[in-house]
Amino acid sequence: MDITVNRAAIYAAAEELSNWGRWGPEDQIGTLNLVTPQDVADAAKLIKRGKTFALGLPLTEKIQSGLFGGRWNPIHQMLATGTDAAAGVQDIGKAYLRYADDAINLPMQCSTQWDSLAHIFLDDKMYNGYPATFVDVKGAKKNGIEHTKDKMVGRGVLLDVARWKGLAALPDGYGITNDDLDGTAAAQGIEIRRGDFVIVRTGQQEACLAKGDWSGYAGGDAPGLSFETAYWIKSHDIAAICADTWGCEVRPNETDEANQPWHWVVIPAIGITMGEIFYLKDLAEDCAADGIYEFFFCAPPMNLPGGCGSPINPQAIK
Amino acid sequence: MDITVNRAAIYAAAEELSNWGRWGPEDQIGTLNLVTPQDVADAAKLIKRGKTFALGLPLTEKIQSGLFGGRWNPIHQMLATGTDAAAGVQDIGKAYLRYADDAINLPMQCSTQWDSLAHIFLDDKMYNGYPATFVDVKGAKKNGIEHTKDKMVGRGVLLDVARWKGLAALPDGYGITNDDLDGTAAAQGIEIRRGDFVIVRTGQQEACLAKGDWSGYAGGDAPGLSFETAYWIKSHDIAAICADTWGCEVRPNETDEANQPWHWVVIPAIGITMGEIFYLKDLAEDCAADGIYEFFFCAPPMNLPGGCGSPINPQAIK
Amino acid sequence: MDITVNRAAIYAAAEELSNWGRWGPEDQIGTLNLVTPQDVADAAKLIKRGKTFALGLPLTEKIQSGLFGGRWNPIHQMLATGTDAAAGVQDIGKAYLRYADDAINLPMQCSTQWDSLAHIFLDDKMYNGYPATFVDVKGAKKNGIEHTKDKMVGRGVLLDVARWKGLAALPDGYGITNDDLDGTAAAQGIEIRRGDFVIVRTGQQEACLAKGDWSGYAGGDAPGLSFETAYWIKSHDIAAICADTWGCEVRPNETDEANQPWHWVVIPAIGITMGEIFYLKDLAEDCAADGIYEFFFCAPPMNLPGGCGSPINPQAIK
Amino acid sequence: MDITVNRAAIYAAAEELSNWGRWGPEDQIGTLNLVTPQDVADAAKLIKRGKTFALGLPLTEKIQSGLFGGRWNPIHQMLATGTDAAAGVQDIGKAYLRYADDAINLPMQCSTQWDSLAHIFLDDKMYNGYPATFVDVKGAKKNGIEHTKDKMVGRGVLLDVARWKGLAALPDGYGITNDDLDGTAAAQGIEIRRGDFVIVRTGQQEACLAKGDWSGYAGGDAPGLSFETAYWIKSHDIAAICADTWGCEVRPNETDEANQPWHWVVIPAIGITMGEIFYLKDLAEDCAADGIYEFFFCAPPMNLPGGCGSPINPQAIK
């Protein structure tokens, strides 16, 4: 496509691609409506070897570097320890229990995660026309992550764009085009279908892992989907779009008239669920080895009423 | 079985039922080794209608009442809100983004959750003989939840003991026997197999939900598995044992010589993964309706190196 | 005074008592301007015996019971422990250090605390006319607690209303009148002066401590200042008003047209700093014993830019 | 003094300088016992101009850079906002209140702070011979910060070593000697007395503030007190030792046989309270201007039973 990305293009795309009202005025899950029970049953048939891939990055990776929004790396804290147990401090009375216990304090988007449809606004509205003010300091009154608690199941498809390009990783600033997505799918011999969970691999995360340096990963420059892919997403009616990067979208952005212009469209207008920071190395290598890029996908979010996102550990099963 | 539960019985059971070394001296996942890739592939065939049940209790339920160990109810906090967005405070410069963002601070075991094998000690040891002191204030150096990141997938079986007994909920203090488990399975026409994720329903949680009162749920009296079921678990070589209660085990405990005597055996000695506080109402009703008590089960934990447990939203798919 | 408390009375009081602009359009500390350096120097002369009273309630008291606003009791967590140290797990290499370390997670107002002038709004404004929207999810852009970092020092005066009334504790719902304040001061032989930190004792907190039960303390019924005391506060030009209760103000409130009607006036209009949940037992007994109800007062807040309050441990020194 | 710092020197100093038992076997506050009520009353006479200096660094300074122990920068979070208020979302029913509310999650030692005597161990003991295992994951059973709740008051003395040396900041690695301390005091015309709160200025913190870069401040190289000053501290019988650096002690350390060798002695053996990360710029400039380096000092800790430290905002009043 030939699009000059600017505010006008954003509003034009938002209007053209809008799914507001498509699943009724009360809908809160957007494109996840596109997955039918039959799709889930069909996707189950993709499980052949019983091989499971965990797509959640270890939460001990310190990927937050302060570039965006006050997010921190997960804080894992102990409420009871084995050293305490072994020192006997838990042995109170005869009927004691020696145990360890812990807690975690983490931003929803500090690592592998789902965005909910309450995450991004277009002006003062969110998906399906709900007012932005429905997301206050108590959480999201509409479009919260809890509505997807049993919806993150279906056919997963990996589009390994980096590998198709013959690169370990796409360079920062590279905007993946619709032709790239189609070219990758064609080369992989895979068809994109209505209701798919499409996962795009740029290789950027693996480059960070390899060098042990996350500088710039969270909020800095990155390869990613270009603005035009909003049209691709809508025309393919996929259920979700995921990537191995911090924000799916190419950075620097394609315009200086908006931060994350593609986000302005895909979440509020299309109502698509977005997955970010997916760990794809093992899955991608397996797909390259057996030539099979589709799999059963199951990535349950926290059942948190009002959540604007959720940490996840998605499972791809072949 | 005819067991007088006391310290001697605990140590005898721990010795007789021990799986230490069974999967090698380096093993850290215990009975999850019992699930083979073929089991996963076979379990996938149980997905017929494509109907998914989310077994995670809403994290807004205030189930912690301070009876145990300093756990708190989840604290959900906003890092960015729609009210801020609508008020224009995010519109800094031309290239802004209007968004909501959030974080959560929660004990691993404050709601629906997995225990890792680092959760319970027998004296100064944990599963497979690792010293308890390997779980210090930095987390678990062995038996952490991360080792199960891709292992919580397989055949799920619901044993609806309450329904079999004709009760909305088993009474507090009722200890489920091996005969109860076998009787329920027989009545349901289901076979328990090696590598199963067995989920026991007492109805207690639904009673709390119905009356809107969680007093005593977390750490108080409860129906649950009796001590002898440790033998049942071992003889059936199941992969995991789960329930709708706070701690799976009957309370008051069957002895005053230990707190949670069954825990002393099943986690450290058998090395079984335990799931607690599962929300079972919808799944149980569906199983009762169609008479099918087996399903594909997928309950990925957080990929948290060193975690002694993990909040989860398990998925049962039929 | 003869006031029917309702919305009209609130707006009338707010207009009559307003300090907006009194210390310039940029002022952010309100009545703390009333304390002069000479006042501090004079207050120092009240230190005679060198006896210090800590007015901070122990943070382990579980006073939050969920009645208000999602506050929790302080969560104290360890980052390093002596049991770890003794177990040798900190002895990494030769150059180690054996230590303990900890953290705390607490609402500003979960225990003894200052409100900042950003804490309460009158319609869409806060003290000195700043828009309420200046307090967003990132904190207070105006009237934050940091502006008081060196201002919480001066002459403290205890008004022991409960003791004057001959009661261990004023009953819940008792509204302290202007005559009560004047009567207590007169009986104590103390003069209230411009710039004083006035601390009112109801005895309610000590009743909770004595019975070991905080039910209703945080947000329930309580004795406290009646609406008319807003006029007393303004006419005496005191620097701060403090009490041993959760919210200083009588509850149930004197109207059903507002929650905390006195708050609507005193913080946004008068711009007075408010201290709550002060522990007064020891100080009050000492004052009763020696008949001296004035003292040097020093209660530094956290130096937190944007804070809407701060936990404190105020010091009264005689 | 001529000391080769090594393990032997540490144990020798710990034995020679020990205050264990000096204030009885039950003592938990160490050198704070050296401050008498008369000292407090005398210190009050140092308040002449009524000028107060807040020595707490703003908690928004991002000083933690991950070099030590898993500490994080303070996390300030809102529970209620003015944008919510202005949007009307708090106007529930007629009797509403428009307000802002917040919380903070911070390591005790992430910014300006007191160590408690439970912070550092010598082998398996802490101050006064209590076992290190008394500090478990629930906090400190002995030597907790709560015992100092009303003890952090007295005569403060600034030793501006950097200014005496004619430097903006002492260089990293510079170990302040006993002669430096005596030389500074002499040049300032000030006498160090029993029970003083001695505050040492290196200028390092101001250098970080000036360049807006905290790299290395928390746990990296720094100027600071050399090992021999442990002897100076004991011989002067001061109450507390404070500095503008992260850890008071010179880094790199003077030996490779211990991390923070001076800490091994001064906290566990001498039982001295230590204050770190004090903001001293304004106070130091004032002292240089009027030539008066003594003042009333009041730095109340949180009243947290079991705390191993406390964030503070110390007040120096001249």
Coordinates of N, CA and C in Angstrom, one line a residue, chain B residues 24-140:
Chain B
G24 N 16.1 -39.5 38.1 CA 17.5 -39.0 38.2 C 17.8 -38.0 39.3
P25 N 19.0 -37.8 39.6 CA 19.4 -37.0 40.8 C 19.2 -35.5 40.5
E26 N 19.0 -35.1 39.2 CA 18.9 -33.7 38.9 C 17.5 -33.3 38.6
D27 N 16.6 -34.2 38.7 CA 15.2 -33.9 38.4 C 14.6 -32.8 39.3
Q28 N 13.8 -32.0 38.7 CA 13.1 -30.9 39.4 C 11.7 -30.8 39.1
I29 N 11.1 -31.7 38.5 CA 9.6 -31.6 38.1 C 8.8 -32.8 38.6
G30 N 9.4 -33.8 39.2 CA 8.6 -34.8 39.8 C 7.6 -35.5 38.9
T31 N 6.4 -35.6 39.4 CA 5.4 -36.4 38.6 C 5.0 -35.8 37.3
L32 N 5.5 -34.6 37.0 CA 5.2 -34.1 35.7 C 6.0 -34.9 34.6
N33 N 7.0 -35.6 35.1 CA 7.7 -36.5 34.2 C 6.8 -37.6 33.6
L34 N 5.7 -37.8 34.3 CA 4.8 -38.9 33.9 C 4.0 -38.6 32.7
V35 N 4.0 -37.4 32.3 CA 3.2 -37.0 31.1 C 4.1 -37.1 29.9
T36 N 3.8 -38.0 28.9 CA 4.6 -38.1 27.8 C 4.1 -37.2 26.6
P37 N 4.9 -36.9 25.6 CA 4.4 -36.2 24.5 C 3.2 -36.9 23.9
Q38 N 3.2 -38.3 23.8 CA 2.1 -39.0 23.3 C 0.8 -38.7 24.1
D39 N 1.0 -38.6 25.5 CA -0.2 -38.3 26.3 C -0.8 -36.9 25.9
V40 N 0.1 -36.0 25.6 CA -0.4 -34.7 25.2 C -1.2 -34.8 23.9
A41 N -0.6 -35.5 23.0 CA -1.2 -35.7 21.7 C -2.6 -36.4 21.8
D42 N -2.6 -37.4 22.7 CA -3.9 -38.1 22.9 C -4.9 -37.2 23.6
A43 N -4.4 -36.4 24.6 CA -5.3 -35.5 25.3 C -6.0 -34.5 24.3
A44 N -5.2 -34.1 23.3 CA -5.8 -33.2 22.3 C -7.0 -33.7 21.6
K45 N -7.1 -35.0 21.5 CA -8.2 -35.6 20.9 C -9.5 -35.5 21.7
L46 N -9.3 -35.1 23.0 CA -10.5 -34.9 23.9 C -11.2 -33.5 23.5
I47 N -10.5 -32.7 22.7 CA -11.2 -31.4 22.3 C -12.1 -31.7 21.2
K48 N -13.4 -31.7 21.4 CA -14.4 -32.1 20.4 C -15.3 -30.9 20.1
R49 N -15.8 -30.3 21.1 CA -16.8 -29.2 20.9 C -16.0 -27.8 20.8
G50 N -14.8 -27.8 21.2 CA -14.1 -26.5 21.2 C -14.6 -25.6 22.3
K51 N -15.1 -26.2 23.4 CA -15.6 -25.4 24.5 C -14.5 -25.3 25.6
T52 N -14.2 -24.0 25.9 CA -13.1 -23.8 26.9 C -13.7 -23.3 28.2
F53 N -13.1 -23.8 29.3 CA -13.5 -23.4 30.7 C -12.3 -22.8 31.3
A54 N -12.5 -21.6 31.8 CA -11.4 -20.9 32.6 C -11.6 -21.3 34.1
L55 N -10.5 -21.9 34.6 CA -10.6 -22.3 36.0 C -10.0 -21.4 37.0
G56 N -9.6 -20.2 36.6 CA -9.1 -19.2 37.5 C -10.2 -18.4 38.1
L57 N -10.1 -18.3 39.4 CA -11.1 -17.5 40.2 C -10.8 -16.0 39.9
P58 N -11.8 -15.2 39.8 CA -11.5 -13.7 39.6 C -10.6 -13.2 40.7
L59 N -9.5 -12.5 40.3 CA -8.5 -12.1 41.3 C -9.1 -10.9 42.2
T60 N -10.3 -10.5 41.9 CA -10.9 -9.5 42.7 C -11.7 -10.1 43.9
E61 N -11.8 -11.4 43.9 CA -12.4 -12.0 45.1 C -11.5 -11.9 46.3
K62 N -12.0 -11.4 47.4 CA -11.1 -11.1 48.5 C -11.1 -12.4 49.4
I63 N -10.3 -13.4 49.0 CA -10.4 -14.6 49.7 C -9.4 -14.7 50.9
Q64 N -8.4 -13.9 50.9 CA -7.4 -13.9 52.0 C -8.0 -13.2 53.2
S65 N -8.0 -13.9 54.3 CA -8.6 -13.3 55.5 C -7.6 -13.2 56.6
G66 N -6.3 -13.4 56.3 CA -5.3 -13.2 57.3 C -5.0 -14.4 58.2
L67 N -5.6 -15.6 57.9 CA -5.4 -16.7 58.7 C -4.0 -17.3 58.5
F68 N -3.4 -17.1 57.4 CA -2.2 -17.8 57.1 C -1.1 -17.0 56.5
G69 N 0.0 -16.9 57.1 CA 1.3 -16.6 56.5 C 1.5 -15.2 55.8
G70 N 0.7 -14.2 56.2 CA 0.9 -12.9 55.7 C 0.6 -12.7 54.2
R71 N -0.2 -13.6 53.6 CA -0.6 -13.3 52.3 C -1.7 -12.3 52.2
W72 N -1.7 -11.5 51.1 CA -2.7 -10.5 50.9 C -3.5 -10.7 49.7
N73 N -4.7 -10.0 49.5 CA -5.4 -10.1 48.3 C -4.7 -9.3 47.2
P74 N -4.8 -9.7 46.0 CA -4.1 -9.0 44.9 C -4.3 -7.5 45.0
I75 N -3.3 -6.7 44.7 CA -3.3 -5.3 44.7 C -3.1 -4.9 43.2
H76 N -4.2 -4.4 42.6 CA -4.2 -4.0 41.2 C -4.0 -2.5 41.1
Q77 N -3.0 -2.0 40.5 CA -2.7 -0.6 40.5 C -2.5 -0.1 39.1
M78 N -3.0 1.1 38.8 CA -2.9 1.7 37.5 C -1.6 2.6 37.4
L79 N -1.0 2.4 36.2 CA 0.2 3.3 35.9 C -0.2 4.4 34.9
A80 N -1.3 4.2 34.3 CA -1.9 5.2 33.3 C -3.4 4.9 33.2
T81 N -4.2 6.0 33.1 CA -5.6 5.8 33.1 C -6.3 6.5 31.9
G82 N -7.5 6.1 31.6 CA -8.3 6.7 30.6 C -8.8 8.1 31.1
T83 N -9.0 8.2 32.4 CA -9.4 9.6 32.9 C -8.2 10.6 32.7
D84 N -7.0 10.1 32.9 CA -5.9 11.0 32.6 C -5.9 11.3 31.1
A85 N -6.1 10.2 30.3 CA -6.0 10.4 28.8 C -7.1 11.4 28.4
A86 N -8.3 11.2 28.9 CA -9.4 12.1 28.4 C -9.2 13.5 28.9
A87 N -8.4 13.7 30.1 CA -8.2 15.0 30.6 C -7.0 15.7 29.8
G88 N -6.4 14.9 28.9 CA -5.4 15.5 28.1 C -4.0 15.5 28.7
V89 N -3.8 14.9 29.9 CA -2.5 15.0 30.5 C -1.5 14.1 29.9
Q90 N -1.9 13.2 29.0 CA -0.9 12.4 28.3 C -0.5 13.1 27.0
D91 N -1.1 14.1 26.6 CA -0.9 14.7 25.3 C 0.3 15.7 25.3
I92 N 1.5 15.1 25.5 CA 2.7 15.8 25.6 C 3.4 15.9 24.2
G93 N 3.5 17.1 23.7 CA 4.0 17.2 22.3 C 3.0 16.7 21.3
K94 N 3.4 16.6 20.1 CA 2.4 16.2 19.0 C 2.4 14.7 19.0
A95 N 3.5 14.0 19.2 CA 3.6 12.6 19.1 C 3.3 11.9 20.4
Y96 N 2.0 12.0 20.8 CA 1.7 11.4 22.1 C 0.9 10.1 21.8
L97 N 0.6 9.4 22.9 CA -0.2 8.2 22.9 C -1.1 8.2 24.1
R98 N -2.4 8.0 23.8 CA -3.3 7.9 24.9 C -3.6 6.4 25.3
Y99 N -3.3 6.1 26.5 CA -3.3 4.7 26.9 C -3.5 4.5 28.4
A100 N -3.8 3.3 28.7 CA -3.9 2.9 30.1 C -2.9 1.8 30.4
D101 N -2.5 1.6 31.6 CA -1.4 0.7 31.9 C -1.6 0.3 33.4
D102 N -1.2 -0.9 33.7 CA -1.4 -1.3 35.1 C -0.4 -2.3 35.6
A103 N -0.5 -2.6 36.9 CA 0.4 -3.5 37.5 C -0.3 -4.3 38.6
I104 N 0.3 -5.4 39.0 CA -0.4 -6.2 40.0 C 0.7 -6.7 41.0
N105 N 0.3 -6.8 42.2 CA 1.2 -7.2 43.3 C 0.4 -8.3 44.0
L106 N 0.9 -9.6 43.9 CA 0.1 -10.6 44.5 C 1.0 -11.8 45.0
P107 N 0.6 -12.3 46.1 CA 1.2 -13.6 46.5 C 0.9 -14.7 45.5
M108 N 1.8 -15.6 45.3 CA 1.6 -16.6 44.3 C 0.4 -17.5 44.7
Q109 N 0.1 -17.6 46.0 CA -0.9 -18.5 46.4 C -2.1 -17.8 46.9
C110 N -2.3 -16.6 46.5 CA -3.5 -15.8 47.0 C -4.8 -16.2 46.3
S111 N -4.7 -16.9 45.2 CA -5.9 -17.3 44.5 C -5.5 -18.6 43.7
T112 N -6.2 -18.9 42.6 CA -5.9 -20.1 41.8 C -4.4 -20.2 41.5
Q113 N -3.8 -21.3 41.8 CA -2.4 -21.3 41.8 C -1.8 -22.7 41.7
W114 N -0.6 -22.8 41.2 CA 0.3 -24.0 41.3 C 1.2 -23.8 42.5
D115 N 1.5 -24.8 43.2 CA 2.6 -25.0 44.1 C 3.8 -25.5 43.2
S116 N 5.0 -25.0 43.5 CA 6.1 -25.7 42.9 C 6.6 -26.7 43.9
L117 N 7.6 -27.5 43.5 CA 8.1 -28.5 44.4 C 9.0 -27.9 45.4
A118 N 9.2 -26.6 45.4 CA 10.0 -25.9 46.4 C 9.1 -25.4 47.5
H119 N 7.8 -25.7 47.5 CA 6.9 -25.1 48.4 C 6.9 -25.7 49.8
I120 N 7.1 -27.0 49.8 CA 6.9 -27.7 51.1 C 8.2 -28.5 51.4
F121 N 8.6 -28.5 52.7 CA 9.8 -29.3 53.1 C 9.4 -30.4 54.0
L122 N 10.2 -31.5 53.9 CA 10.1 -32.5 54.9 C 11.4 -32.4 55.7
D123 N 11.2 -31.9 57.0 CA 12.4 -31.6 57.8 C 13.3 -30.6 57.0
D124 N 14.5 -30.9 56.7 CA 15.3 -29.9 56.1 C 15.6 -30.3 54.6
K125 N 14.7 -31.0 54.0 CA 14.8 -31.4 52.6 C 13.6 -31.0 51.8
M126 N 13.8 -30.8 50.5 CA 12.7 -30.8 49.6 C 12.7 -31.9 48.6
Y127 N 11.8 -31.9 47.6 CA 11.7 -33.0 46.7 C 13.1 -33.3 46.0
N128 N 13.3 -34.6 45.9 CA 14.5 -35.1 45.3 C 15.8 -35.0 46.2
G129 N 15.6 -34.6 47.4 CA 16.7 -34.5 48.4 C 17.4 -33.2 48.4
Y130 N 17.0 -32.2 47.7 CA 17.7 -30.9 47.7 C 17.5 -30.3 49.1
P131 N 18.5 -29.7 49.6 CA 18.4 -29.0 51.0 C 17.4 -27.9 50.9
A132 N 16.6 -27.8 52.0 CA 15.7 -26.7 52.1 C 16.4 -25.3 52.0
T133 N 17.6 -25.3 52.5 CA 18.3 -24.0 52.4 C 18.6 -23.5 51.0
F134 N 18.3 -24.4 50.0 CA 18.4 -23.9 48.6 C 17.2 -22.9 48.3
V135 N 16.3 -22.8 49.2 CA 15.2 -21.8 49.0 C 15.5 -20.7 50.0
D136 N 16.1 -19.7 49.5 CA 16.4 -18.5 50.4 C 15.7 -17.3 49.9
V137 N 16.0 -16.2 50.4 CA 15.2 -15.0 50.2 C 15.3 -14.5 48.8
K138 N 16.2 -15.1 48.0 CA 16.3 -14.8 46.6 C 15.4 -15.7 45.7
G139 N 14.8 -16.7 46.3 CA 14.0 -17.7 45.6 C 14.6 -19.1 45.7
A140 N 14.0 -20.0 44.9 CA 14.4 -21.4 44.9 C 15.5 -21.7 43.9

